[in-house]
PDB file of C-alpha atoms in Angstrom:
ATOM      1  CA  GLN A 554     -37.488 -39.245  30.167  1.00  0.00           C
ATOM      2  CA  LEU A 555     -34.782 -41.557  28.953  1.00  0.00           C
ATOM      3  CA  LYS A 556     -35.733 -40.784  25.318  1.00  0.00           C
ATOM      4  CA  THR A 557     -35.336 -37.043  25.879  1.00  0.00           C
ATOM      5  CA  ARG A 558     -32.022 -37.627  27.598  1.00  0.00           C
ATOM      6  CA  LEU A 559     -30.931 -39.861  24.711  1.00  0.00           C
ATOM      7  CA  ALA A 560     -31.968 -37.185  22.188  1.00  0.00           C
ATOM      8  CA  GLN A 561     -30.028 -34.554  24.128  1.00  0.00           C
ATOM      9  CA  LEU A 562     -26.924 -36.767  24.218  1.00  0.00           C
ATOM     10  CA  ARG A 563     -27.191 -37.507  20.485  1.00  0.00           C
ATOM     11  CA  SER A 564     -27.456 -33.793  19.652  1.00  0.00           C
ATOM     12  CA  HIS A 565     -24.496 -33.168  21.954  1.00  0.00           C
ATOM     13  CA  VAL A 566     -22.486 -35.897  20.150  1.00  0.00           C
ATOM     14  CA  ASP A 567     -23.423 -34.393  16.772  1.00  0.00           C
ATOM     15  CA  ASN A 568     -22.215 -30.966  17.987  1.00  0.00           C
ATOM     16  CA  LEU A 569     -18.961 -32.503  19.202  1.00  0.00           C
ATOM     17  CA  ARG A 570     -18.435 -34.274  15.883  1.00  0.00           C
ATOM     18  CA  ALA A 571     -18.951 -31.005  14.008  1.00  0.00           C
ATOM     19  CA  SER A 572     -16.418 -29.282  16.217  1.00  0.00           C
ATOM     20  CA  VAL A 573     -13.942 -32.150  15.682  1.00  0.00           C
ATOM     21  CA  VAL A 574     -14.179 -31.521  11.904  1.00  0.00           C
ATOM     22  CA  ASN A 575     -13.400 -27.849  12.512  1.00  0.00           C
ATOM     23  CA  VAL A 576     -10.377 -28.730  14.654  1.00  0.00           C
ATOM     24  CA  GLY A 577      -8.444 -29.946  11.622  1.00  0.00           C
ATOM     25  CA  THR A 578      -9.002 -26.715   9.687  1.00  0.00           C
ATOM     26  CA  ILE A 579      -8.239 -24.651  12.767  1.00  0.00           C
ATOM     27  CA  ARG A 580      -5.031 -26.634  13.348  1.00  0.00           C
ATOM     28  CA  ASP A 581      -3.955 -25.949   9.731  1.00  0.00           C
ATOM     29  CA  GLU A 582      -4.737 -22.271  10.159  1.00  0.00           C
ATOM     30  CA  VAL A 583      -2.772 -22.104  13.385  1.00  0.00           C
ATOM     31  CA  TYR A 584       0.200 -23.775  11.703  1.00  0.00           C
ATOM     32  CA  ASP A 585       0.055 -21.327   8.783  1.00  0.00           C
ATOM     33  CA  LEU A 586      -0.226 -18.326  11.087  1.00  0.00           C
ATOM     34  CA  ALA A 587       2.678 -19.567  13.216  1.00  0.00           C
ATOM     35  CA  ARG A 588       4.815 -19.946  10.093  1.00  0.00           C
ATOM     36  CA  LYS A 589       3.908 -16.422   8.969  1.00  0.00           C
ATOM     37  CA  LEU A 590       4.671 -15.078  12.443  1.00  0.00           C
ATOM     38  CA  MET A 591       8.090 -16.716  12.390  1.00  0.00           C
ATOM     39  CA  HIS A 592       8.782 -15.228   8.955  1.00  0.00           C
ATOM     40  CA  GLU A 593       7.804 -11.758  10.154  1.00  0.00           C
ATOM     41  CA  ARG A 594       9.936 -12.103  13.293  1.00  0.00           C
ATOM     42  CA  THR A 595      12.906 -13.029  11.085  1.00  0.00           C
ATOM     43  CA  LYS A 596      12.271  -9.938   8.983  1.00  0.00           C
ATOM     44  CA  VAL A 597      12.077  -7.772  12.107  1.00  0.00           C
ATOM     45  CA  LYS A 598      15.384  -9.154  13.401  1.00  0.00           C
ATOM     46  CA  ALA A 599      17.081  -8.509  10.066  1.00  0.00           C
ATOM     47  CA  LEU A 600      15.758  -4.945   9.925  1.00  0.00           C
ATOM     48  CA  GLU A 601      16.731  -4.294  13.532  1.00  0.00           C
ATOM     49  CA  SER A 602      20.257  -5.528  12.902  1.00  0.00           C
ATOM     50  CA  GLU A 603      20.509  -3.338   9.797  1.00  0.00           C
ATOM     51  CA  LEU A 604      19.216  -0.389  11.773  1.00  0.00           C
ATOM     52  CA  GLY A 605      21.816  -0.995  14.461  1.00  0.00           C
ATOM     53  CA  LYS A 606      24.742  -1.018  12.048  1.00  0.00           C
ATOM     54  CA  PRO A 607      23.661   0.234   8.588  1.00  0.00           C
ATOM     55  CA  LEU A 608      25.620  -1.218   5.726  1.00  0.00           C
ATOM     56  CA  ASN A 609      25.000   1.562   3.248  1.00  0.00           C
ATOM     57  CA  VAL A 610      24.421   4.887   4.978  1.00  0.00           C
ATOM     58  CA  HIS A 611      24.815   7.226   2.003  1.00  0.00           C
ATOM     59  CA  ARG A 612      23.251   5.311  -0.849  1.00  0.00           C
ATOM     60  CA  TRP A 613      22.529   8.373  -2.921  1.00  0.00           C
ATOM     61  CA  ARG A 614      26.170   9.430  -2.943  1.00  0.00           C
ATOM     62  CA  LYS A 615      27.233   6.092  -4.355  1.00  0.00           C
ATOM     63  CA  LEU A 616      24.620   6.506  -7.094  1.00  0.00           C
ATOM     64  CA  GLU A 617      26.180   9.765  -8.143  1.00  0.00           C
ATOM     65  CA  GLY A 618      29.649   8.289  -8.430  1.00  0.00           C
ATOM     66  CA  ALA A 619      28.799   4.780  -9.617  1.00  0.00           C
ATOM     67  CA  ASP A 620      26.216   5.546 -12.298  1.00  0.00           C
ATOM     68  CA  PRO A 621      26.267   9.148 -13.503  1.00  0.00           C
ATOM     69  CA  SER A 622      23.619   8.496 -16.123  1.00  0.00           C
ATOM     70  CA  ALA A 623      21.086   7.447 -13.475  1.00  0.00           C
ATOM     71  CA  TYR A 624      21.999  10.486 -11.388  1.00  0.00           C
ATOM     72  CA  GLU A 625      21.508  12.725 -14.409  1.00  0.00           C
ATOM     73  CA  MET A 626      18.176  11.080 -15.114  1.00  0.00           C
ATOM     74  CA  VAL A 627      16.979  11.879 -11.604  1.00  0.00           C
ATOM     75  CA  HIS A 628      17.866  15.526 -12.107  1.00  0.00           C
ATOM     76  CA  LYS A 629      16.239  15.546 -15.531  1.00  0.00           C
ATOM     77  CA  ILE A 630      13.025  14.042 -14.117  1.00  0.00           C
ATOM     78  CA  GLN A 631      12.941  16.720 -11.441  1.00  0.00           C
ATOM     79  CA  SER A 632      13.465  19.522 -13.947  1.00  0.00           C
ATOM     80  CA  LEU A 633      10.795  18.092 -16.244  1.00  0.00           C
ATOM     81  CA  GLN A 634       8.378  17.871 -13.351  1.00  0.00           C
ATOM     82  CA  ARG A 635       9.030  21.529 -12.524  1.00  0.00           C
ATOM     83  CA  ARG A 636       8.436  22.481 -16.158  1.00  0.00           C
ATOM     84  CA  LEU A 637       5.233  20.467 -16.225  1.00  0.00           C
ATOM     85  CA  ILE A 638       3.965  22.246 -13.129  1.00  0.00           C
ATOM     86  CA  THR A 639       4.688  25.687 -14.593  1.00  0.00           C
ATOM     87  CA  LYS A 640       3.104  24.795 -17.952  1.00  0.00           C
ATOM     88  CA  THR A 641       0.036  23.439 -16.152  1.00  0.00           C
ATOM     89  CA  GLU A 642      -0.290  26.682 -14.214  1.00  0.00           C
ATOM     90  CA  GLU A 643       0.031  28.672 -17.455  1.00  0.00           C
ATOM     91  CA  VAL A 644      -2.689  26.581 -19.084  1.00  0.00           C
ATOM     92  CA  VAL A 645      -5.017  27.120 -16.150  1.00  0.00           C
ATOM     93  CA  GLU A 646      -4.425  30.870 -16.315  1.00  0.00           C
ATOM     94  CA  LYS A 647      -5.043  30.966 -20.066  1.00  0.00           C
ATOM     95  CA  ASP A 648      -8.155  28.858 -19.670  1.00  0.00           C
ATOM     96  CA  MET A 649      -9.504  31.224 -17.031  1.00  0.00           C
ATOM     97  CA  LEU A 650      -8.696  34.196 -19.327  1.00  0.00           C
ATOM     98  CA  ALA A 651     -10.504  32.492 -22.247  1.00  0.00           C
ATOM     99  CA  GLN A 652     -13.537  31.858 -20.050  1.00  0.00           C
ATOM    100  CA  GLU A 653     -13.594  35.543 -19.047  1.00  0.00           C
ATOM    101  CA  LYS A 654     -13.376  36.589 -22.719  1.00  0.00           C
ATOM    102  CA  ASP A 655     -16.220  34.220 -23.619  1.00  0.00           C
ATOM    103  CA  LYS A 656     -18.313  35.645 -20.805  1.00  0.00           C
ATOM    104  CA  LEU A 657     -17.569  39.200 -21.916  1.00  0.00           C
ATOM    105  CA  TYR A 658     -18.392  38.280 -25.518  1.00  0.00           C
ATOM    106  CA  ALA A 659     -21.699  36.751 -24.411  1.00  0.00           C
ATOM    107  CA  GLU A 660     -22.554  39.921 -22.431  1.00  0.00           C
ATOM    108  CA  LEU A 661     -21.660  42.189 -25.361  1.00  0.00           C
ATOM    109  CA  LYS A 662     -23.621  40.053 -27.765  1.00  0.00           C
ATOM    110  CA  ALA A 663     -26.669  40.255 -25.498  1.00  0.00           C
ATOM    111  CA  ILE A 664     -26.569  44.066 -25.682  1.00  0.00           C
TER     112      ILE A 664
END
């Protein structure tokens, strides 16, 4: 009976030693997570203060006056995107028309 009790205590000691090894890694992980949490809280405070009193409310208006070339580039990009969309639609329509013509040609050839 003493041998079984001794074996139980040894296994319990081994389990405790294994958990002690894990405590170091867990402690490091807790420290890292606490540091990340503090960093995120600092970010939140900065964003809240900026939200409370914004420093630059109309950023896009300053862009127009400060750098006209960038403003013109934005407009050019938008116009090119519109042209791309219309050309894509035209290509799709022409492709559908060509498919219809091929189908008609195949039907007439079969006759």
